[in-house]
Tab-separated table of C-alpha atoms and ligand atoms in Angstrom:
chain	number	residue	atom	x	y	z
A	14	MET	CA	82.565	133.667	44.647
A	15	VAL	CA	84.749	130.935	43.169
A	16	SER	CA	84.043	127.537	44.730
A	17	LYS	CA	86.634	125.781	46.864
A	18	GLU	CA	86.417	122.049	46.226
A	19	LYS	CA	88.993	119.299	46.392
A	20	ASN	CA	90.742	118.825	43.053
A	21	ILE	CA	90.140	115.777	40.872
A	22	HIS	CA	93.216	113.565	40.545
A	23	TYR	CA	93.012	112.889	36.813
A	24	HIS	CA	93.960	109.390	35.625
A	25	SER	CA	93.183	109.503	31.913
A	26	GLU	CA	95.964	108.236	29.640
A	27	GLU	CA	94.691	110.670	26.999
A	28	ILE	CA	96.626	113.407	28.833
A	29	SER	CA	100.041	111.761	28.392
A	30	LYS	CA	99.245	110.665	24.832
A	31	TYR	CA	98.125	114.124	23.709
A	32	PHE	CA	100.641	116.286	25.569
A	33	GLY	CA	103.500	113.904	24.751
A	34	ARG	CA	103.224	115.043	21.133
A	35	SER	CA	101.402	118.398	21.254
A	36	ARG	CA	102.093	121.820	22.713
A	37	ARG	CA	105.858	121.353	22.636
A	38	LYS	CA	106.688	123.994	19.981
A	39	TRP	CA	106.113	127.755	19.735
A	40	ASP	CA	103.589	127.387	16.893
A	41	ASP	CA	101.506	124.937	18.987
A	42	TYR	CA	100.709	127.759	21.443
A	43	TYR	CA	97.707	130.077	21.232
A	44	PRO	CA	98.219	133.664	19.998
A	45	SER	CA	97.271	134.929	23.497
A	46	GLU	CA	99.972	132.766	25.120
A	47	ARG	CA	102.601	133.806	22.557
A	48	TRP	CA	101.642	137.486	22.954
A	49	ILE	CA	102.241	137.345	26.721
A	50	PHE	CA	105.545	135.420	26.534
A	51	ASP	CA	106.870	137.815	23.874
A	52	CYS	CA	105.766	140.750	26.005
A	53	LEU	CA	107.588	139.339	29.069
A	54	ALA	CA	110.711	138.596	27.008
A	55	ARG	CA	110.884	142.253	25.922
A	56	GLU	CA	111.087	143.282	29.576
A	57	ARG	CA	113.520	140.681	30.968
A	58	GLU	CA	116.799	139.215	29.753
A	59	THR	CA	115.940	135.789	31.126
A	60	PHE	CA	112.858	133.972	32.394
A	61	GLY	CA	115.088	132.584	35.197
A	62	HIS	CA	113.804	129.650	37.234
A	63	VAL	CA	110.435	128.595	35.787
A	64	LEU	CA	107.742	126.520	37.506
A	65	ASP	CA	105.027	125.036	35.270
A	66	VAL	CA	101.867	124.124	37.196
A	67	GLY	CA	99.834	121.421	35.422
A	68	CYS	CA	102.774	120.807	33.101
A	69	ALA	CA	101.386	117.533	31.626
A	70	ALA	CA	104.383	116.075	29.729
A	71	GLY	CA	106.497	119.232	30.109
A	72	GLY	CA	105.887	120.626	26.623
A	73	LEU	CA	106.144	124.206	27.891
A	74	GLY	CA	109.726	123.502	29.021
A	75	ALA	CA	110.582	122.326	25.515
A	76	MET	CA	108.914	125.369	23.949
A	77	LEU	CA	110.420	127.970	26.321
A	78	GLY	CA	113.869	126.341	26.215
A	79	GLY	CA	113.841	126.437	22.410
A	80	ARG	CA	112.940	130.124	22.185
A	81	PHE	CA	113.853	132.014	25.372
A	82	THR	CA	116.590	132.018	27.990
A	83	LEU	CA	115.834	130.254	31.274
A	84	SER	CA	117.919	128.944	34.165
A	85	SER	CA	115.786	125.912	34.994
A	86	TYR	CA	112.404	124.350	34.299
A	87	THR	CA	110.349	122.567	36.983
A	88	GLY	CA	107.011	121.005	36.103
A	89	ILE	CA	104.387	119.571	38.433
A	90	ASP	CA	101.323	117.569	37.391
A	91	ILE	CA	98.666	115.555	39.134
A	92	ASN	CA	98.716	112.917	36.355
A	93	PRO	CA	101.587	110.400	36.807
A	94	GLN	CA	101.528	109.021	33.229
A	95	ALA	CA	101.994	112.531	31.812
A	96	ILE	CA	105.036	113.091	34.036
A	97	ALA	CA	106.455	109.681	33.010
A	98	THR	CA	106.060	110.658	29.335
A	99	GLY	CA	107.753	114.004	29.995
A	100	ARG	CA	110.685	112.289	31.724
A	101	GLU	CA	111.278	110.254	28.559
A	102	ALA	CA	111.005	113.232	26.196
A	103	GLY	CA	114.256	114.288	24.617
A	104	ASP	CA	113.390	117.954	24.067
A	105	LEU	CA	113.471	119.395	27.611
A	106	PRO	CA	116.104	121.890	28.829
A	107	PRO	CA	119.121	120.423	30.697
A	108	GLU	CA	118.051	121.801	34.102
A	109	THR	CA	114.643	120.092	34.235
A	110	ARG	CA	112.717	118.513	37.130
A	111	LEU	CA	109.327	116.893	36.639
A	112	LEU	CA	107.249	116.097	39.732
A	113	VAL	CA	103.989	114.249	40.328
A	114	GLY	CA	101.653	116.123	42.676
A	115	ASP	CA	98.688	118.404	43.253
A	116	VAL	CA	100.078	121.921	43.475
A	117	VAL	CA	97.562	122.750	46.223
A	118	GLU	CA	98.466	119.824	48.463
A	119	ASP	CA	102.113	119.261	47.617
A	120	ALA	CA	104.430	120.768	50.196
A	121	SER	CA	107.690	119.908	48.413
A	122	LEU	CA	107.796	123.196	46.480
A	123	ALA	CA	106.438	125.333	49.293
A	124	SER	CA	109.637	127.043	50.356
A	125	GLN	CA	110.875	127.778	46.832
A	126	GLY	CA	110.507	131.012	44.938
A	127	PHE	CA	110.452	130.953	41.129
A	128	ASP	CA	111.038	133.884	38.774
A	129	MET	CA	108.154	132.741	36.586
A	130	VAL	CA	105.261	130.476	37.534
A	131	VAL	CA	103.155	129.396	34.553
A	132	ASN	CA	99.656	128.014	34.824
A	133	LEU	CA	98.206	127.280	31.388
A	134	SER	CA	94.812	125.547	31.127
A	135	CYS	CA	95.231	124.180	34.634
A	136	ALA	CA	93.518	126.471	37.171
A	137	ASP	CA	90.247	126.333	35.214
A	138	TRP	CA	90.636	122.648	34.354
A	139	ASN	CA	90.103	121.587	37.960
A	140	LEU	CA	87.656	122.360	40.738
A	141	ASP	CA	89.694	124.420	43.229
A	142	THR	CA	90.571	127.209	40.764
A	143	ALA	CA	91.181	129.791	43.501
A	144	GLY	CA	93.338	127.318	45.471
A	145	ILE	CA	95.443	126.479	42.392
A	146	LEU	CA	95.976	130.201	41.691
A	147	ALA	CA	96.865	130.941	45.337
A	148	ALA	CA	99.275	127.973	45.476
A	149	SER	CA	100.886	129.097	42.194
A	150	TRP	CA	101.219	132.682	43.436
A	151	ALA	CA	102.777	131.471	46.699
A	152	ARG	CA	105.673	130.076	44.629
A	153	VAL	CA	106.413	133.384	42.824
A	154	ALA	CA	109.589	135.023	44.171
A	155	PRO	CA	109.610	138.783	44.911
A	156	GLY	CA	109.957	140.580	41.552
A	157	GLY	CA	108.704	137.480	39.710
A	158	VAL	CA	105.657	136.904	37.556
A	159	MET	CA	102.785	134.426	37.294
A	160	VAL	CA	101.367	133.668	33.832
A	161	VAL	CA	97.876	132.215	33.891
A	162	SER	CA	95.298	131.378	31.237
A	163	LEU	CA	91.621	131.678	32.166
A	164	ARG	CA	88.278	131.291	30.428
A	165	LEU	CA	86.319	134.463	31.060
A	166	THR	CA	82.775	135.749	30.594
A	167	PRO	CA	80.900	138.981	31.335
A	168	GLY	CA	78.138	136.738	32.723
A	169	ALA	CA	78.041	134.689	35.896
A	170	SER	CA	80.939	132.369	36.739
A	171	VAL	CA	80.318	128.704	35.968
A	172	THR	CA	82.283	126.532	38.351
A	173	SER	CA	80.470	123.270	39.054
A	174	LEU	CA	81.353	120.053	37.272
A	175	ALA	CA	77.675	119.182	36.899
A	176	GLN	CA	77.114	122.425	34.991
A	177	SER	CA	80.279	122.692	32.937
A	178	PHE	CA	82.845	120.045	32.023
A	179	GLN	CA	85.090	118.835	29.228
A	180	TYR	CA	85.622	115.228	28.167
A	181	ILE	CA	89.316	114.365	28.338
A	182	HIS	CA	89.384	113.235	24.748
A	183	TYR	CA	91.520	114.542	21.894
A	184	GLY	CA	90.936	113.943	18.205
A	185	ASP	CA	87.874	113.798	15.996
A	186	ASP	CA	86.472	110.347	16.762
A	187	PRO	CA	83.408	110.181	19.038
A	188	VAL	CA	83.865	110.534	22.804
A	189	PRO	CA	84.026	106.963	24.190
A	190	GLU	CA	81.649	105.652	26.867
A	191	GLY	CA	82.883	106.382	30.421
A	192	CYS	CA	85.355	109.058	29.263
A	193	GLU	CA	86.884	110.953	32.233
A	194	LYS	CA	85.669	114.533	32.647
A	195	ALA	CA	87.691	117.605	33.542
A	196	ALA	CA	86.226	120.748	35.064
A	197	TYR	CA	85.484	123.514	32.537
A	198	VAL	CA	85.478	126.565	34.761
A	199	VAL	CA	84.504	129.898	33.185
A	200	LEU	CA	85.008	132.908	35.450
A	201	ASN	CA	83.226	136.221	35.467
A	202	LEU	CA	85.743	138.747	34.122
A	203	ASN	CA	85.493	141.125	37.087
A	204	THR	CA	85.710	138.266	39.594
A	205	ALA	CA	88.901	137.028	37.923
A	206	LEU	CA	90.493	140.498	37.723
A	207	SER	CA	89.608	141.194	41.334
A	208	MET	CA	90.976	137.812	42.470
A	209	LEU	CA	94.310	138.428	40.714
A	210	SER	CA	94.601	142.137	41.622
A	211	THR	CA	94.170	141.381	45.311
A	212	LEU	CA	96.799	138.653	45.549
A	213	PRO	CA	99.406	139.798	48.072
A	214	GLU	CA	101.972	142.195	46.529
A	215	THR	CA	100.473	142.299	43.013
A	216	ARG	CA	102.130	145.225	41.215
A	217	ARG	CA	100.914	144.990	37.625
A	218	LEU	CA	98.607	142.852	35.583
A	219	VAL	CA	99.107	142.576	31.812
A	220	ALA	CA	96.502	140.631	29.864
A	221	TYR	CA	95.558	139.731	26.319
A	222	GLY	CA	92.357	137.990	25.285
A	223	TYR	CA	89.808	137.386	22.550
A	224	TRP	CA	86.450	135.751	22.021
A	225	GLY	CA	86.109	132.139	20.964
A	226	LYS	CA	83.808	129.151	21.098
A	227	PRO	CA	84.142	126.512	23.824
A	228	SER	CA	86.056	123.377	22.861
A	229	ALA	CA	84.048	120.752	20.917
A	230	THR	CA	84.481	118.317	23.830
A	231	ALA	CA	83.136	120.819	26.397
A	232	ARG	CA	79.583	120.703	27.720
A	233	THR	CA	78.950	124.152	29.138
A	234	PRO	CA	76.153	126.721	29.209
A	235	VAL	CA	78.581	129.485	28.151
A	236	GLU	CA	78.275	130.014	24.393
A	237	ARG	CA	81.082	132.520	23.920
A	238	VAL	CA	84.270	132.464	25.971
A	239	LEU	CA	86.796	135.255	26.383
A	240	PHE	CA	90.083	133.329	26.316
A	241	GLY	CA	92.508	135.391	28.383
A	242	VAL	CA	96.165	135.024	29.289
A	243	LEU	CA	97.293	137.203	32.169
A	244	ALA	CA	100.748	138.020	33.536
A	245	VAL	CA	100.628	139.041	37.185
A	246	GLU	CA	103.794	140.729	38.428
A	247	ARG	CA	104.839	140.566	42.049
A	248	ASP	CA	106.462	143.505	43.810
A	249	ARG	CA	110.045	143.213	44.992
A	250	ALA	CA	109.011	144.305	48.481
A	251	PRO	CA	105.657	144.742	50.229
A	252	ARG	CA	104.022	148.144	49.589
A	253	PRO	CA	101.252	149.878	51.513
A	254	ALA	CA	97.983	147.998	50.930
A	255	ASP	CA	96.340	151.085	49.380
A	256	ASP	CA	99.037	151.525	46.677
A	257	PRO	CA	97.355	151.055	43.281
A	258	VAL	CA	97.765	148.027	41.076
A	259	GLN	CA	98.484	148.758	37.400
A	260	LEU	CA	96.184	147.102	34.846
A	261	ASP	CA	97.206	146.808	31.194
A	262	LEU	CA	94.385	144.922	29.478
A	263	SER	CA	94.174	144.175	25.757
A	264	PHE	CA	90.658	142.761	25.618
A	265	PRO	CA	87.842	143.244	23.095
A	266	ARG	CA	85.828	146.414	23.766
A	267	ASP	CA	82.717	144.343	24.405
A	268	ALA	CA	84.448	142.092	26.949
A	269	TRP	CA	82.295	143.548	29.735
A	270	LEU	CA	79.020	143.566	27.802
A	271	PRO	CA	76.628	140.663	28.425
B	4	SAM	C1	94.627	120.926	29.915
B	4	SAM	S1	96.096	120.283	30.575
B	4	SAM	C2	97.231	121.595	30.175
B	4	SAM	C3	98.658	121.129	30.055
B	4	SAM	C4	99.684	122.232	29.798
B	4	SAM	N1	99.722	123.178	30.886
B	4	SAM	C5	99.400	122.962	28.514
B	4	SAM	O1	98.837	124.059	28.573
B	4	SAM	O2	99.754	122.458	27.456
B	4	SAM	C6	95.891	120.521	32.311
B	4	SAM	C7	96.898	119.769	33.147
B	4	SAM	O3	96.795	120.207	34.501
B	4	SAM	C8	96.937	119.068	35.356
B	4	SAM	N2	96.349	119.431	36.652
B	4	SAM	C9	95.053	119.709	36.917
B	4	SAM	N3	94.898	120.046	38.207
B	4	SAM	C10	96.138	120.022	38.775
B	4	SAM	C11	96.631	120.302	40.071
B	4	SAM	N4	95.809	120.653	41.057
B	4	SAM	N5	97.968	120.193	40.310
B	4	SAM	C12	98.800	119.800	39.308
B	4	SAM	N6	98.390	119.521	38.050
B	4	SAM	C13	97.064	119.638	37.782
B	4	SAM	C14	96.232	117.967	34.578
B	4	SAM	O4	96.595	116.680	35.001
B	4	SAM	C15	96.648	118.261	33.139
B	4	SAM	O5	97.842	117.598	32.794
């Protein structure tokens, strides 16, 4: 089971400082993220209306707008300074909206359907991972897709802040006293696949992942993380509940071995 706790409303200025200058260009993105976006671009002429959940300073909008075709970019983030930095950035696409809010609690986007909802390092960077994924999925229009990055393990899920966290600190100097902590959720691989496959109207799940070490600022019992990026496609219309879901997984062969 993935825990359902209220999300932390992050206040650290490190978020706006780091994401104001990083993760704004194609080469700043991980190979797993680039693999999935390239894969989606081969199958669609445009990414359409894009929602970025946990957008920080909107760097994804700058990256996607510079490389792919999209109709609009909307970002939402719980951290107001990051949104303020994004609003001052000069590299975002013309049709951009940046909003402050918790995607789980914010009702302002509730009635809107997006062609692509992206959730990179957000669902597993806060406590209500399942709630963030459900709220993101609720904003995917019929025929649309959700892109999500998750930290995975063949072992037991690690979801509590006491057990697994990351200091919100970027750079090589030592972590300062009192540094704010973010959740560092690592999900059991089967739990994550089952959670995504059983979202209402999931049609296909395409994923790419590889092994890596946890971030240097993370304090977690998991020694080896399977970093996965998953694209979850939504059917155009509801199908019978027993229709199969298609899984296309490019994971290491030992992804399931403890
Ligand atoms: C690690 S950063 C990732 C930023 C960006 N998505 C990227 O991959 O470059 C995670 C971001 O998610 C935001 N966040 C965490 N929980 C959130 C929530 N429930 N709703 C909206 N934003 C959230 C944080 O404030 C932070 O800016």
